[in-house]
Amino acid sequence: MNEYLDNSNKQIKLAIMFVTGYGGEGYSWRFNDSNPKAYTDINAYIELAKLAEQGKIHMLFIADTPAMVGAGVNGDMARKSPMFVMEPMTMLAAVATHTQKIGLVATYSTTYNLPYNLARQLKTLDLISGGRVGWNAVTTGTREVAYNFGTSPLPDTTTRYEMADEMVEAVQSLWGSFGENAYITDQQTGEFIKMDQLTPANFNGQYYQTQGPLPIPPSPQGQPPIFQAGPSFEGVEMAGKFASGVYANPFTIEEARHYRNLLKQSAIKYGRNPEEINMFSGFMVTVGDTYEEALARRHQLLDFMRKDAFDGQIRYLSAMIGINLPDLNLNEPLPKSLQYQATPNPSDPRSLRAVELIKQGLSPRDVLANGVINYHPVVVGTPDDVADFIEEWFKAGATDGFSIVPESQKGVKDFVEKVVPVLQKRGLYHLDYEGNTLREHLGVPKQYGVRK
Ligand SMILES: Cc1cc2nc3c(=O)[nH]c(=O)nc-3n(C[C@H](O)[C@H](O)[C@H](O)COP(=O)(O)O)c2cc1C
């Protein structure tokens, strides 16, 4: 194993992904232990953030798409809660004032923003939070976003990544335009700031231009670290240039290790230390005191689905395993002869797990309840089962950390109260925060302005 993939002397880093105040599943708002109005209830977010902080979770990760997509089938919010919060920065400003340590990573598009606004808002939030903010700089691949911003069509991938490079540099130039020691506020002499330490950013790119300076001083971490999500060649290049964290969605250890290696190589290519780039692999979790208890909760999620949606899942599962399921009893294991015939569909990496569970004798409905069609690997089980998954991936050098997506509000509590102590006992996870800022939590160096 390459030395920079070796995790033997390391501990995992954990993010909790905030999909909405409900957790990571579109139907979880219906659990009787959920607050059905969590989408619009700031106290629900604050409560979750405080819980996560009790578990010494390194950061909250706020995914975002500024369009009504991913909320259900084609953005249908009729039955499913959305996959986004109302507005990330506004929500995090409130959360920041009720937390002390936890990192706050917000997703903002590099295609559908202007550098001055973004630099200003993120640096303000970084100051409000005492240096705990990160920016997940995504290029936006969703055409509905283009419609919302009146600039359809969506630029092609190459253009979007050219824009992303410019956006990140322009924002960092603005951040660095206010001298690190310029904010003196000397009441005796009457000097508020050292004007000679403010220099215009004068960023003059093909897509973005901005003059500056931005009149906002540094936060305790200087400026927010950059995160990236998007596995294309261009995405990996961007991560190598700028990212301190990458949000990834591998489904197998091999896939994850390959991707992590690409990211570290990309950092080296751009003259950076590979340790500075932290890969967070998404995985979803439902914890119970027993496997049966956890599975029962996942069955409830299936019960919340309308019949047509459930039938769609069964058809999809059929395609994953190469067996026509609708005519079979979905609550019983498949006959042995059919189990034997199950074959993973090579076009979907999640099929391997689906076939494995069918061959273990789980009924098709139980297989679905295990979350084989979710957007990340799903672990359903006891705190030890979840810790085993984390340990296996981490020891195999597959990832630097995880972005955990609990299924519900209760799932966050269960993870913090039941899984975190197991990870700590195994020596895999820290007992307390390493410092006060997100950069300290991630172990990435200070950077102010553009990288020199
Ligand atoms: C794990 C993961 C999380 C992502 N989260 C977001 C997000 O919150 N908002 C968004 O607009 N795009 C998000 N993306 C999409 C990427 O920004 C990108 O547009 C898409 O993956 C295509 O990227 P590529 O062109 O590099 O392949 C995410 C991608 C991945 C892999």
Short mmCIF file of C-alpha atoms and ligand atoms in Angstrom, two decimals, residues 17 61-66 69 83-84 106-110 136-142 145 154 156-158 160-161 228-236 238 246-250 259 280-282 375-376 403, ligand 1:
data_model
loop_
_atom_site.label_atom_id
_atom_site.label_comp_id
_atom_site.label_asym_id
_atom_site.label_seq_id
_atom_site.Cartn_x
_atom_site.Cartn_y
_atom_site.Cartn_z
CA MET A 17 -24.26 15.01 6.43
CA PHE A 61 -21.66 18.71 5.79
CA ILE A 62 -24.46 20.57 4.04
CA ALA A 63 -25.07 19.30 0.52
CA ASP A 64 -27.03 21.68 -1.63
CA THR A 65 -28.63 22.11 -5.02
CA PRO A 66 -30.47 25.37 -5.62
CA VAL A 69 -34.58 18.28 -7.64
CA MET A 83 -32.68 16.74 -0.26
CA PHE A 84 -31.64 20.29 0.62
CA ALA A 106 -21.58 24.56 3.18
CA THR A 107 -22.00 23.68 -0.49
CA TYR A 108 -22.01 26.57 -2.95
CA SER A 109 -21.83 26.47 -6.73
CA THR A 110 -18.83 27.81 -8.61
CA ASN A 136 -17.75 22.68 -0.67
CA ALA A 137 -17.11 24.21 -4.08
CA VAL A 138 -19.23 22.28 -6.59
CA THR A 139 -19.60 22.97 -10.28
CA THR A 140 -23.34 22.08 -10.43
CA GLY A 141 -24.35 19.48 -12.96
CA THR A 142 -28.11 19.93 -12.67
CA VAL A 145 -30.31 25.07 -11.58
CA LEU A 154 -25.69 24.43 -18.33
CA ASP A 156 -20.20 21.85 -20.45
CA THR A 157 -17.94 20.09 -17.93
CA THR A 158 -14.70 21.65 -19.18
CA ARG A 160 -17.64 24.58 -15.59
CA TYR A 161 -14.31 23.43 -14.20
CA GLN A 228 -14.78 19.39 -3.52
CA ALA A 229 -17.30 16.77 -4.75
CA GLY A 230 -17.38 15.33 -8.26
CA PRO A 231 -15.31 12.38 -9.46
CA SER A 232 -14.58 13.31 -13.09
CA PHE A 233 -11.00 13.81 -14.28
CA GLU A 234 -11.54 17.56 -14.01
CA GLY A 235 -12.98 17.13 -10.52
CA VAL A 236 -9.91 15.24 -9.32
CA MET A 238 -9.60 20.62 -8.99
CA VAL A 246 -13.42 15.69 -0.76
CA TYR A 247 -16.90 14.29 -0.47
CA ALA A 248 -16.95 10.94 -2.25
CA ASN A 249 -19.47 8.19 -2.93
CA PRO A 250 -17.67 4.88 -3.49
CA TYR A 259 -10.20 7.09 -5.88
CA PHE A 280 -14.84 11.60 3.25
CA SER A 281 -16.79 8.60 1.97
CA GLY A 282 -20.53 8.82 2.36
CA TYR A 375 -27.08 6.82 -2.75
CA HIS A 376 -24.34 5.51 -0.43
CA SER A 403 -19.63 11.45 5.85
C1 LIG B 1 -20.66 12.60 -2.97
C2 LIG B 1 -21.05 13.74 -3.85
C3 LIG B 1 -21.77 14.79 -3.32
C4 LIG B 1 -22.17 15.85 -4.11
N1 LIG B 1 -22.88 16.87 -3.56
C5 LIG B 1 -23.31 17.87 -4.35
C6 LIG B 1 -24.11 18.91 -3.83
O1 LIG B 1 -24.41 18.95 -2.65
N2 LIG B 1 -24.53 19.88 -4.68
C7 LIG B 1 -24.23 19.88 -6.02
O2 LIG B 1 -24.62 20.77 -6.74
N3 LIG B 1 -23.50 18.89 -6.53
C8 LIG B 1 -23.02 17.91 -5.73
N4 LIG B 1 -22.28 16.91 -6.27
C9 LIG B 1 -22.12 16.90 -7.72
C10 LIG B 1 -20.83 17.40 -8.20
O3 LIG B 1 -20.63 18.72 -7.84
C11 LIG B 1 -20.74 17.28 -9.71
O4 LIG B 1 -21.51 18.28 -10.33
C12 LIG B 1 -21.20 15.97 -10.28
O5 LIG B 1 -20.79 14.90 -9.47
C13 LIG B 1 -20.54 15.81 -11.61
O6 LIG B 1 -19.20 15.96 -11.32
P1 LIG B 1 -18.10 15.62 -12.30
O7 LIG B 1 -18.39 16.45 -13.50
O8 LIG B 1 -16.82 15.99 -11.63
O9 LIG B 1 -18.22 14.15 -12.51
C14 LIG B 1 -21.85 15.85 -5.48
C15 LIG B 1 -21.11 14.79 -6.02
C16 LIG B 1 -20.70 13.75 -5.22
C17 LIG B 1 -19.90 12.65 -5.83
#
